[in-house]
Coordinates of C-alpha atoms and ligand atoms in Angstrom, one line a residue:
Chain A
M1 CA -100.8 69.8 44.1
K2 CA -104.5 68.4 44.9
I3 CA -104.3 65.7 47.6
L4 CA -107.2 63.3 48.5
V5 CA -106.8 61.5 51.9
C6 CA -109.0 58.4 52.2
I7 CA -110.2 58.0 55.7
S8 CA -111.6 54.9 57.2
H9 CA -113.8 55.5 60.3
V10 CA -113.1 52.6 62.5
P11 CA -113.5 51.4 66.3
D12 CA -111.0 53.1 68.7
T13 CA -108.1 50.4 69.5
T14 CA -109.2 50.1 72.8
S15 CA -112.6 48.9 71.7
K16 CA -114.1 45.4 73.0
I17 CA -115.1 43.5 70.2
N18 CA -118.7 41.9 70.1
F19 CA -121.0 40.5 67.8
I20 CA -124.9 40.8 67.6
E21 CA -127.9 39.4 65.6
N22 CA -126.8 36.1 65.7
D23 CA -123.3 36.9 65.3
T24 CA -124.1 38.4 62.0
Q25 CA -123.3 42.0 63.0
F26 CA -120.5 43.9 64.8
D27 CA -121.9 45.4 68.1
T28 CA -121.4 49.2 67.8
N29 CA -123.0 49.7 71.3
G30 CA -120.5 51.8 73.4
V31 CA -117.9 51.9 70.7
Q32 CA -116.1 55.0 70.3
F33 CA -115.0 55.6 66.4
V34 CA -111.9 57.3 65.3
I35 CA -110.1 58.1 62.3
N36 CA -108.1 54.8 61.1
P37 CA -104.6 55.4 62.8
Y38 CA -102.6 54.9 59.7
D39 CA -104.9 57.3 57.9
E40 CA -104.1 59.9 60.7
F41 CA -100.3 59.5 59.9
S42 CA -101.3 60.2 56.0
L43 CA -103.6 62.9 57.0
T44 CA -100.8 64.6 58.9
R45 CA -98.3 64.2 56.1
A46 CA -101.1 65.8 53.8
M47 CA -101.0 68.9 56.0
W48 CA -97.4 69.1 56.0
F49 CA -97.6 69.4 52.0
K50 CA -100.5 71.9 52.4
E51 CA -98.3 74.1 54.5
K52 CA -94.9 73.8 52.9
Q53 CA -96.0 73.3 49.3
G54 CA -99.4 74.9 49.1
A55 CA -101.3 71.8 48.4
S56 CA -104.9 71.5 48.8
V57 CA -106.3 68.6 51.0
T58 CA -109.8 66.9 50.6
V59 CA -110.6 64.0 52.7
V60 CA -113.3 61.4 51.6
N61 CA -115.0 58.6 53.3
V62 CA -117.4 55.8 51.9
G63 CA -119.9 55.5 54.7
N64 CA -123.2 56.5 56.0
A65 CA -124.2 59.4 57.9
T66 CA -122.8 58.1 61.2
T67 CA -119.3 58.7 60.0
E68 CA -119.5 62.5 59.4
P69 CA -118.0 63.3 63.0
T70 CA -114.8 61.5 61.7
L71 CA -114.7 63.8 58.6
R72 CA -115.4 66.9 60.8
K73 CA -112.3 65.7 62.9
A74 CA -110.4 65.5 60.0
L75 CA -111.5 69.1 58.9
A76 CA -110.7 70.3 62.1
I77 CA -107.1 68.9 61.9
G78 CA -107.0 71.2 58.8
A79 CA -108.2 69.4 55.6
D80 CA -110.1 71.9 53.2
A81 CA -113.2 70.1 52.4
A82 CA -114.8 66.5 52.9
I83 CA -116.8 64.2 50.8
R84 CA -119.0 61.6 52.1
V85 CA -120.2 58.9 49.5
N86 CA -123.2 57.7 51.0
A87 CA -123.0 53.9 51.3
A88 CA -122.1 51.3 53.8
A89 CA -118.6 50.0 53.5
T90 CA -118.7 46.5 53.5
D91 CA -116.8 45.4 50.8
G92 CA -113.2 46.3 49.7
L93 CA -113.8 46.5 46.0
F94 CA -116.9 48.3 46.4
V95 CA -115.4 51.0 48.4
A96 CA -112.4 51.2 45.8
K97 CA -114.7 51.5 42.8
Q98 CA -116.6 54.4 44.9
L99 CA -113.3 56.2 45.9
A100 CA -112.2 55.7 41.9
E101 CA -115.1 57.7 41.0
I102 CA -114.0 60.5 43.4
V103 CA -110.6 60.5 42.1
K104 CA -111.5 60.5 38.5
N105 CA -113.9 63.4 39.0
G106 CA -111.8 65.4 41.4
E107 CA -108.7 65.5 39.3
Y108 CA -106.4 64.7 42.1
D109 CA -102.5 64.3 41.7
L110 CA -101.9 62.6 45.0
V111 CA -104.2 60.1 47.0
L112 CA -103.0 59.3 50.3
T113 CA -104.5 56.3 52.4
G114 CA -103.5 54.2 55.1
R115 CA -101.8 50.7 54.8
E116 CA -104.9 48.7 56.3
S117 CA -108.1 49.8 58.2
I118 CA -107.8 48.2 61.9
D119 CA -111.5 47.0 61.7
Y120 CA -111.7 44.6 58.8
N121 CA -108.0 44.7 58.2
G122 CA -108.6 44.3 54.3
G123 CA -105.4 46.0 53.2
M124 CA -107.1 46.1 50.0
V125 CA -108.7 49.7 49.0
P126 CA -105.7 51.5 48.1
G127 CA -104.2 49.0 45.7
M128 CA -107.5 48.5 44.1
L129 CA -108.1 52.0 43.8
A130 CA -104.6 52.5 42.2
S131 CA -105.2 50.1 39.7
L132 CA -108.6 51.1 39.2
V133 CA -107.6 54.6 38.2
D134 CA -104.2 53.4 36.8
F135 CA -102.1 55.6 39.1
N136 CA -98.7 54.6 40.4
F137 CA -98.8 52.8 43.8
V138 CA -96.6 52.3 46.7
N139 CA -97.8 50.7 49.8
G140 CA -96.8 50.6 53.4
C141 CA -94.9 54.1 52.8
V142 CA -92.7 55.4 55.6
G143 CA -91.6 58.7 53.9
I144 CA -92.6 60.7 50.8
E145 CA -91.2 63.8 49.0
V146 CA -92.9 65.4 46.1
D147 CA -90.9 67.7 43.8
G148 CA -92.9 68.9 40.8
T149 CA -94.2 65.6 39.4
G150 CA -91.4 63.5 40.8
V151 CA -92.0 61.6 43.9
S152 CA -89.4 59.9 46.1
L153 CA -90.8 57.2 48.7
V154 CA -89.7 55.0 51.3
R155 CA -91.6 51.8 51.8
E156 CA -91.1 49.3 54.6
I157 CA -89.9 45.8 53.6
D158 CA -88.9 42.9 55.5
G159 CA -86.1 43.8 57.9
G160 CA -85.5 47.1 56.1
N161 CA -86.6 49.8 53.8
E162 CA -86.7 50.2 50.0
T163 CA -86.5 53.7 48.3
H164 CA -88.7 54.1 45.1
A165 CA -88.8 56.8 42.5
S166 CA -92.1 57.5 40.9
T167 CA -94.2 60.3 39.1
L168 CA -97.7 61.9 40.0
P169 CA -100.4 61.0 39.8
M170 CA -99.8 58.3 42.6
V171 CA -101.9 56.4 45.2
V172 CA -99.8 56.0 48.5
A173 CA -100.5 54.0 51.5
G174 CA -98.9 55.3 54.6
Q175 CA -98.1 54.3 58.0
K176 CA -96.1 55.6 61.2
G177 CA -93.2 56.9 59.8
I178 CA -94.7 59.0 56.9
V179 CA -94.7 61.3 59.9
E180 CA -93.7 60.7 63.3
E181 CA -96.0 60.0 66.2
S182 CA -95.3 63.5 67.7
D183 CA -96.3 65.3 64.5
L184 CA -99.9 64.0 64.9
R185 CA -102.1 66.7 65.8
I186 CA -105.1 67.1 68.3
P187 CA -107.8 69.5 66.9
N188 CA -107.9 72.8 68.8
M189 CA -110.9 74.9 69.6
R190 CA -110.3 77.2 66.6
G191 CA -109.9 74.2 64.2
I192 CA -113.1 72.8 65.4
M193 CA -115.0 76.1 64.9
M194 CA -113.5 76.3 61.4
A195 CA -114.3 72.8 60.6
R196 CA -117.9 73.5 61.1
K197 CA -117.9 76.1 58.0
K198 CA -115.9 73.8 55.8
P199 CA -117.7 72.1 52.8
L200 CA -118.8 68.4 53.5
T201 CA -120.5 67.4 50.2
V202 CA -122.5 63.8 50.1
V203 CA -122.4 62.3 47.1
E204 CA -124.7 59.3 46.3
P205 CA -123.0 56.0 45.4
L206 CA -122.5 54.0 42.0
E207 CA -124.5 50.9 42.0
I208 CA -122.1 48.0 42.4
E209 CA -122.4 44.5 43.5
N210 CA -120.5 43.4 46.5
A211 CA -117.5 41.2 45.5
T212 CA -117.5 39.7 49.2
A213 CA -119.8 39.5 51.9
A214 CA -119.3 38.8 55.7
Q215 CA -121.9 36.0 56.5
S216 CA -121.1 35.7 60.2
Y217 CA -118.6 36.5 62.8
E218 CA -116.9 34.7 65.4
K219 CA -114.6 35.2 68.6
P220 CA -111.4 33.7 69.2
A221 CA -111.8 30.7 71.5
P222 CA -111.0 31.3 75.1
K223 CA -107.7 31.1 76.3
G224 CA -106.6 28.6 79.0
A225 CA -105.0 30.4 82.2
V226 CA -101.3 31.1 82.3
K227 CA -98.9 28.5 83.4
L228 CA -96.8 30.4 86.1
I229 CA -93.4 29.4 86.7
D230 CA -91.1 30.5 89.5
A231 CA -88.1 32.9 88.7
D232 CA -85.7 30.7 90.3
N233 CA -87.0 27.6 88.1
I234 CA -85.9 28.7 84.8
D235 CA -85.2 24.8 83.9
A236 CA -88.8 24.2 84.2
L237 CA -89.6 27.0 81.7
I238 CA -87.2 25.4 79.1
D239 CA -88.4 22.1 79.8
L240 CA -92.4 23.2 79.0
L241 CA -91.3 24.9 76.0
H242 CA -89.4 21.9 74.8
N243 CA -91.4 19.1 75.8
E244 CA -95.0 20.6 76.1
A245 CA -95.2 23.7 73.8
K246 CA -92.7 22.1 71.3
V247 CA -91.3 25.4 70.3
I248 CA -87.8 25.0 71.1
Chain B
M1 CA -110.9 25.9 35.9
S2 CA -107.9 25.5 38.2
V3 CA -106.2 26.8 41.1
L4 CA -103.0 28.9 41.0
V5 CA -100.6 29.5 43.6
F6 CA -97.9 32.1 43.7
A7 CA -94.8 30.8 45.8
D8 CA -93.0 34.0 46.5
S9 CA -89.0 33.6 47.0
S10 CA -86.3 35.9 48.1
E11 CA -82.8 35.7 46.4
G12 CA -83.9 32.7 44.8
K13 CA -85.2 31.0 47.8
F14 CA -88.7 30.0 49.1
K15 CA -89.7 30.9 52.5
K16 CA -91.9 28.7 54.5
S17 CA -95.1 30.6 53.7
A18 CA -94.3 29.4 50.2
F19 CA -94.9 26.0 51.2
E20 CA -97.9 26.9 53.1
V21 CA -99.7 28.6 50.5
V22 CA -98.8 25.4 47.9
S23 CA -100.3 23.0 50.7
Y24 CA -103.4 25.1 51.0
G25 CA -103.7 25.7 47.5
K26 CA -103.4 21.9 46.9
R27 CA -106.1 21.1 49.3
V28 CA -108.6 23.6 47.7
A29 CA -107.8 22.2 44.2
E30 CA -108.8 18.9 45.8
Q31 CA -112.1 20.5 47.4
L32 CA -112.8 21.8 44.1
G33 CA -112.1 18.4 42.2
T34 CA -109.4 20.4 39.9
T35 CA -105.8 20.6 39.7
V36 CA -103.3 23.2 41.0
A37 CA -100.3 25.1 39.2
V38 CA -97.8 27.2 41.0
V39 CA -95.8 30.2 39.7
T40 CA -92.5 31.4 40.7
I41 CA -90.4 34.4 39.9
N42 CA -86.6 33.9 39.5
A43 CA -86.5 31.0 42.1
S44 CA -83.5 29.0 41.7
D45 CA -84.9 25.2 42.5
V46 CA -88.7 24.5 42.3
S47 CA -88.3 21.0 43.1
E48 CA -89.1 21.4 46.6
L49 CA -92.7 22.5 45.8
Y50 CA -93.6 19.0 44.9
T51 CA -93.5 17.7 48.3
Y52 CA -96.4 20.2 49.2
G53 CA -98.4 19.0 46.2
A54 CA -97.4 21.4 43.2
E55 CA -98.5 19.5 40.4
K56 CA -97.2 21.8 37.7
V57 CA -94.7 24.6 38.3
L58 CA -94.5 27.7 36.0
I59 CA -91.0 29.2 36.2
V60 CA -90.7 32.7 35.3
S61 CA -87.2 34.1 34.8
N62 CA -86.9 37.9 34.1
E63 CA -84.2 40.0 34.8
Q64 CA -86.5 43.2 34.9
L65 CA -88.0 41.6 38.2
K66 CA -84.8 41.0 40.0
T67 CA -86.0 43.8 42.2
F68 CA -89.7 43.7 43.4
N69 CA -92.0 45.4 41.0
A70 CA -95.8 45.4 42.4
K71 CA -97.3 46.1 38.8
G72 CA -94.6 43.7 37.2
Y73 CA -95.6 40.7 39.7
T74 CA -99.3 41.5 39.0
S75 CA -98.9 41.3 35.1
V76 CA -97.2 37.8 36.0
L77 CA -99.8 36.5 38.0
Q78 CA -102.5 37.6 35.7
Q79 CA -100.8 36.1 32.6
A80 CA -100.2 32.8 34.5
A81 CA -103.9 32.8 35.7
T82 CA -105.2 33.0 32.3
A83 CA -102.6 30.5 30.7
E84 CA -103.8 28.0 33.5
N85 CA -107.6 29.2 33.2
A86 CA -107.3 29.6 36.9
S87 CA -110.1 31.3 38.7
I88 CA -108.8 31.1 42.1
V89 CA -105.5 32.5 43.1
V90 CA -103.9 31.4 46.4
L91 CA -101.3 34.1 48.0
D92 CA -99.3 34.5 51.0
S93 CA -99.3 37.7 53.3
S94 CA -95.7 38.9 53.0
I95 CA -95.2 42.5 52.6
N96 CA -94.4 42.3 48.9
V97 CA -97.6 40.1 48.1
L98 CA -100.0 42.2 50.0
H99 CA -98.7 45.2 47.7
V100 CA -99.6 42.8 44.5
A101 CA -103.0 41.3 45.7
P102 CA -105.4 44.1 45.6
M103 CA -104.0 45.4 42.2
L104 CA -104.4 41.5 40.9
A105 CA -107.9 41.5 42.2
V106 CA -108.7 44.5 39.9
A107 CA -106.7 43.3 37.0
M108 CA -109.0 39.9 37.3
N109 CA -112.2 41.3 38.5
A110 CA -112.0 39.2 41.7
G111 CA -113.2 39.5 44.9
Y112 CA -110.1 39.4 47.4
A113 CA -110.2 37.9 51.0
S114 CA -107.1 38.8 52.9
N115 CA -106.1 37.3 56.3
V116 CA -107.6 33.8 55.5
V117 CA -107.1 31.4 58.3
A118 CA -108.6 28.1 57.1
L119 CA -109.7 26.1 54.0
P120 CA -112.9 27.2 52.6
S121 CA -115.8 25.9 54.8
E122 CA -118.1 25.4 51.6
V123 CA -117.2 25.8 48.0
A124 CA -120.8 26.9 46.8
P125 CA -121.2 29.5 48.0
F126 CA -117.6 30.1 48.6
T127 CA -117.1 30.6 52.3
I128 CA -114.0 31.5 53.8
K129 CA -112.9 32.4 57.6
R130 CA -110.5 35.5 57.7
K131 CA -109.2 37.4 60.8
A132 CA -110.9 40.6 61.5
F133 CA -110.8 43.3 64.2
S134 CA -106.9 43.0 64.7
N135 CA -107.5 39.3 65.7
K136 CA -110.3 40.2 68.0
G137 CA -112.5 38.0 65.8
F138 CA -113.1 36.1 62.7
S139 CA -115.5 36.7 59.7
N140 CA -116.9 34.1 57.6
T141 CA -117.0 35.7 54.2
V142 CA -118.7 34.6 51.0
M143 CA -117.0 35.5 47.8
N144 CA -119.5 36.2 45.2
T145 CA -117.2 36.6 42.4
E146 CA -116.3 34.0 39.6
N147 CA -112.5 34.9 40.0
K148 CA -111.4 34.8 43.8
I149 CA -108.0 35.8 45.4
I150 CA -107.4 34.1 48.8
G151 CA -104.7 35.6 51.1
V152 CA -103.6 33.1 53.5
A153 CA -102.4 34.6 56.9
K154 CA -98.9 33.3 57.9
N155 CA -98.8 30.3 59.9
S156 CA -102.5 29.7 60.0
Y157 CA -102.9 26.8 57.8
G158 CA -99.3 25.3 58.2
V159 CA -97.4 23.5 56.0
H160 CA -98.6 20.1 54.8
E161 CA -96.6 17.6 53.0
N162 CA -98.5 16.0 50.1
P163 CA -95.9 14.8 47.6
V164 CA -96.8 14.6 43.7
A165 CA -94.7 13.9 41.0
G166 CA -94.6 17.4 39.5
T167 CA -93.4 18.8 36.3
S168 CA -92.1 22.3 35.6
E169 CA -91.9 24.2 32.5
S170 CA -90.5 28.0 32.0
F171 CA -93.3 30.4 31.4
D172 CA -92.7 33.5 29.2
V173 CA -94.2 36.7 30.4
T174 CA -94.8 40.0 28.3
L175 CA -94.1 43.2 30.5
S176 CA -94.8 46.6 29.2
E177 CA -93.3 50.0 30.2
S178 CA -96.2 50.9 32.0
D179 CA -95.5 48.2 34.4
F180 CA -92.4 50.2 35.6
G181 CA -93.9 53.5 36.9
V182 CA -92.5 52.9 40.2
T183 CA -88.8 52.0 40.2
S184 CA -86.6 50.5 42.9
E185 CA -83.7 53.0 43.8
K186 CA -82.1 51.3 46.9
V187 CA -82.9 48.6 49.3
E188 CA -81.4 49.0 52.9
K189 CA -81.7 45.5 54.7
A190 CA -79.8 44.5 57.9
S191 CA -78.1 41.3 56.9
G192 CA -78.1 38.1 58.5
K193 CA -80.7 39.1 60.9
V194 CA -84.0 37.2 61.3
T195 CA -87.1 39.4 60.2
I196 CA -90.1 39.5 62.3
A197 CA -92.1 38.3 59.3
D198 CA -90.0 35.2 58.8
A199 CA -89.1 34.4 62.2
D200 CA -90.6 30.9 64.0
S201 CA -89.7 32.8 67.2
V202 CA -89.9 36.7 68.3
V203 CA -88.2 38.0 71.4
S204 CA -89.8 41.5 72.3
A205 CA -89.4 43.7 74.9
G206 CA -91.1 46.8 76.4
R207 CA -90.6 50.0 78.4
G208 CA -89.8 47.7 81.6
L209 CA -86.5 47.5 79.9
K210 CA -85.6 51.1 81.0
G211 CA -83.5 52.2 78.2
P212 CA -81.8 51.4 74.8
E213 CA -78.7 50.4 76.7
N214 CA -80.1 47.4 78.1
W215 CA -80.9 45.7 74.5
G216 CA -77.9 43.6 74.5
M217 CA -79.5 40.8 76.5
I218 CA -82.8 40.9 74.6
E219 CA -80.4 40.5 71.3
E220 CA -78.4 37.8 73.1
L221 CA -81.6 35.8 73.9
A222 CA -82.8 36.2 70.2
E223 CA -79.5 35.0 69.0
V224 CA -79.7 32.0 71.0
L225 CA -83.1 31.0 69.8
G226 CA -82.6 32.1 66.4
A227 CA -85.3 34.7 66.8
A228 CA -86.1 38.3 65.6
T229 CA -86.3 41.0 67.9
A230 CA -89.5 43.2 68.3
C231 CA -90.6 46.0 70.6
S232 CA -93.7 47.7 71.8
K233 CA -94.7 51.0 70.8
P234 CA -93.6 53.5 73.1
V235 CA -90.2 52.0 72.7
S236 CA -89.9 52.7 69.2
D237 CA -91.4 56.0 69.5
L238 CA -88.9 56.9 72.3
G239 CA -86.2 56.0 69.6
W240 CA -84.7 53.2 71.9
R241 CA -85.3 50.7 68.8
P242 CA -86.0 51.2 65.1
H243 CA -89.6 51.8 64.0
G244 CA -89.3 48.5 61.9
E245 CA -89.5 46.6 65.3
H246 CA -92.6 48.0 66.6
V247 CA -95.3 45.3 66.8
G248 CA -99.0 45.5 67.6
Q249 CA -102.3 46.6 66.2
T250 CA -100.7 49.7 64.4
G251 CA -97.3 48.0 64.0
K252 CA -96.0 44.9 62.5
P253 CA -98.3 41.8 62.8
V254 CA -96.7 38.8 64.6
A255 CA -97.9 35.2 63.9
S256 CA -94.8 33.1 65.1
N257 CA -94.8 29.8 66.9
L258 CA -93.0 31.3 70.1
Y259 CA -93.5 34.9 71.3
I260 CA -91.5 36.1 74.4
A261 CA -92.6 39.3 76.0
I262 CA -90.5 40.9 78.4
G263 CA -91.3 44.1 80.3
I264 CA -94.3 44.7 78.1
S265 CA -97.7 45.3 80.1
G266 CA -99.7 43.7 77.5
A267 CA -102.0 46.9 76.4
I268 CA -105.0 45.7 74.2
Q269 CA -103.3 47.4 71.3
H270 CA -100.1 45.4 71.9
L271 CA -102.0 42.2 72.2
A272 CA -104.0 42.8 69.1
G273 CA -101.1 42.5 67.1
I274 CA -99.6 39.4 68.4
N275 CA -102.2 37.3 69.6
A276 CA -102.0 35.2 66.4
S277 CA -98.8 33.8 67.6
K278 CA -99.2 30.2 69.0
V279 CA -97.2 30.1 72.2
K280 CA -96.7 33.2 74.2
V281 CA -94.4 33.6 77.2
V282 CA -94.3 36.7 79.7
I283 CA -91.7 38.0 81.7
N284 CA -93.0 40.8 83.8
T285 CA -92.4 42.3 87.5
D286 CA -95.8 42.9 88.2
P287 CA -98.2 40.1 88.7
E288 CA -101.3 42.2 87.9
A289 CA -99.9 43.0 84.2
P290 CA -102.6 42.4 81.9
F291 CA -100.2 40.3 79.6
F292 CA -100.4 37.2 82.0
K293 CA -104.2 36.9 81.1
A294 CA -103.2 36.4 77.4
A295 CA -99.8 34.4 77.9
D296 CA -99.4 30.8 77.8
Y297 CA -96.4 30.8 80.3
G298 CA -95.5 33.5 82.9
I299 CA -92.5 34.2 85.1
V300 CA -93.2 37.2 87.7
G301 CA -89.8 38.2 88.0
D302 CA -87.3 41.3 86.9
A303 CA -85.9 40.8 83.4
F304 CA -82.6 42.1 84.7
E305 CA -82.4 39.0 86.9
V306 CA -84.3 36.5 84.7
I307 CA -83.2 37.1 81.3
P308 CA -79.4 36.4 82.0
V309 CA -80.2 33.1 83.6
L310 CA -82.5 32.2 80.7
I311 CA -79.8 32.9 78.3
E312 CA -77.0 30.6 79.9
K313 CA -79.7 28.0 80.6
L314 CA -80.8 28.0 76.9
K315 CA -77.2 27.9 75.8
A316 CA -76.6 24.7 78.1
F317 CA -79.9 23.2 76.6
K318 CA -78.9 24.0 72.9
A319 CA -75.5 22.6 73.3
A320 CA -76.8 19.2 75.2
Ligands
FAD401 C1 -103.9 54.4 68.7 C2 -103.0 53.4 69.6 C3 -102.3 52.7 68.8 C4 -101.5 51.9 69.5 N1 -100.9 50.5 68.9 C5 -100.0 50.1 69.6 C6 -98.9 48.9 69.2 O1 -99.5 48.6 67.9 N2 -98.2 48.3 69.9 C7 -97.9 48.5 71.1 O2 -97.2 48.0 71.7 N3 -98.6 49.3 71.6 C8 -99.6 50.2 71.0 N4 -100.1 51.3 71.8 C9 -99.6 51.8 72.9 C10 -100.4 50.9 74.3 O3 -101.5 51.5 74.3 C11 -99.3 50.6 75.4 O4 -99.2 51.9 75.8 C12 -98.1 50.2 75.2 O5 -98.1 48.9 74.4 C13 -97.2 49.9 76.5 O6 -95.9 49.7 76.1 P1 -94.9 48.8 77.3 O7 -95.9 47.6 77.6 O8 -93.6 48.6 76.7 O9 -95.0 49.9 78.4 P2 -95.7 50.0 79.8 O10 -97.4 50.0 79.7 O11 -94.8 51.1 80.5 O12 -95.3 48.6 80.6 C14 -94.0 48.4 81.1 C15 -94.0 46.9 81.7 O13 -92.8 46.5 82.0 C16 -93.0 45.8 83.4 N5 -91.6 46.0 84.1 C17 -90.9 47.2 84.6 N6 -90.0 46.9 85.0 C18 -89.6 45.6 84.6 C19 -88.5 44.7 84.8 N7 -87.4 45.2 85.6 N8 -88.4 43.3 84.8 C20 -89.8 42.8 83.8 N9 -90.9 43.5 83.8 C21 -90.6 45.0 84.1 C22 -94.1 46.6 84.1 O14 -94.6 45.9 85.2 C23 -95.2 46.9 82.9 O15 -96.1 45.8 82.9 C24 -101.0 52.0 71.1 C25 -101.8 52.9 71.7 C26 -102.7 53.9 70.9 C27 -103.5 54.8 71.8
AMP402 N1 -114.7 53.4 53.7 C1 -113.7 54.1 53.6 N2 -113.7 55.4 53.0 C2 -112.7 55.9 52.6 N3 -111.4 55.4 52.7 C3 -111.3 54.0 53.0 C4 -112.4 53.3 53.4 N4 -112.1 52.1 53.7 C5 -110.8 52.0 53.6 N5 -110.2 53.0 52.9 C6 -108.9 53.6 52.8 O1 -108.1 52.4 52.7 C7 -107.1 52.0 53.6 C8 -107.1 50.6 53.6 O2 -108.2 50.0 54.1 P1 -108.6 48.4 53.9 O3 -108.5 48.1 52.7 O4 -110.0 48.5 54.4 O5 -107.8 48.0 55.1 C9 -107.6 52.8 54.8 O6 -106.7 53.3 55.6 C10 -108.2 54.2 54.1 O7 -107.1 55.0 53.9

């Protein structure tokens, strides 16, 4: 089985979000970038398929050269090869079309992604990619087993889970549950050394116009101070929630 | 050109988000000087939609779509958009619709803006405000494509009445075998429980609760309020509560009217996922807990003392 894991390069979850250039750009100053947390879960599941079922694992990112350390980290975790499509990722459809080209050329059986990127929170790329290459698609996956070309999947739904059956080739967007938190791996020294020798291929993008473009950014309006209520005066809380906030 | 809205239903019934997107779609149609049509799949009574401005309702009844099927739904929406000559499709942000929207974008060769929080600020160029950076920012996004898909963030625009004398008609769709490459085998759902996605109120608890055996009072509080229960990430990682209850940046998003956080410190990753909630109440023993900075109302106190009293007082309030 040939697996492709799509890796989005995003600000660490603790990042302070600021905008510069007249609020037209995200300020990357001092921001630590990481593998998108959802993608890390999917990558870890891919490593399981590699170790238990002999799959090969390639990781791919659409981004400029600054994303390479993130791809190297994925190699250090255990992916066999990496591909970087040399273009800034500024629109979901644009990224999906670039990835579709990689999928078509690489004859992958299973494409694993995250449910969404924690930067622009599009939740777009996986479904778009699946449609572009005409693969079966399951979103929000919390469990996947592959047997030959048969695939059994569990997807999170409102208030529960739904089990699906499908066949390869597929695109599957994962999240926590596809592996457990405790299964995530921190690259060790050996992994990091080996990653340096693994292939990281840079390919040039297709020329495609962006469907959408971020014109400017805003920060949320600052919040007023909290109203503290005495622990012995729960009646006051109920009164505020009823008469002031009007939520009960 | 017109605007098409998908009013999603579950077991025949519309959720609040369906009325929200119909309200939204009607206003966008007004901005553009055009009409709005609403498509429904296996909904039982569509007349409620007229209250929110649904001028025309397309009723799809299809046995094969009794269980959700992303490709089948995509196909229905595409056919409806073609029939209505719609270049704008408005959708909500439920789990199923989030599955369909990107596929529809490809089928219609449309740009897609998800997490949209307001009406278009301009229609030429079509500019729309969406949440980004896990609620830590907003982006004003220009959509360049002829066809556009707008995913409205839950509880961001609100439900607005705009009564019209609507009409409905049944709409026949053609599905092909290739729409069924993924089949539903089994659905497991806690019955009778309010889900985080649907809830107006959410009661959430963290590691401050000490252990799973102490969740009885959390569930009771939620029941009194008609709220869903949720938890912080470590609580689900520790197996005290199911995965599905984990909220935050890497868990489920919460955009309820009321969010009560009990024994949760308010780490940046937790706040990022719940910030879209309208009113936040924090109960924590530590007055320095970061959550107080993000809250509207706070009680510095021990959950084991405060919650039982809160439950009793709320019961009395509800009974009065
Ligand atoms: C990549 C990444 C992603 C993450 N994503 C998420 C996410 O999506 N959601 C999430 O929640 N976290 C997430 N986290 C974890 C986050 O950083 C915090 O560790 C977590 O939110 C803390 O959970 P907590 O508040 O329940 O526990 P703690 O931080 O341990 O806080 C417990 C709180 O309970 C209070 N307390 C103790 N006893 C009582 C009592 N008797 N009564 C009242 N209060 C009491 C304490 O004062 C304290 O403030 C993520 C972390 C990382 C690194
Ligand atoms: N620039 C990118 N390069 C590679 N994969 C991406 C990129 N952007 C998004 N993805 C994948 O698509 C998923 C959803 O991203 P998004 O649609 O941006 O929310 C991510 O979790 C990644 O797996």
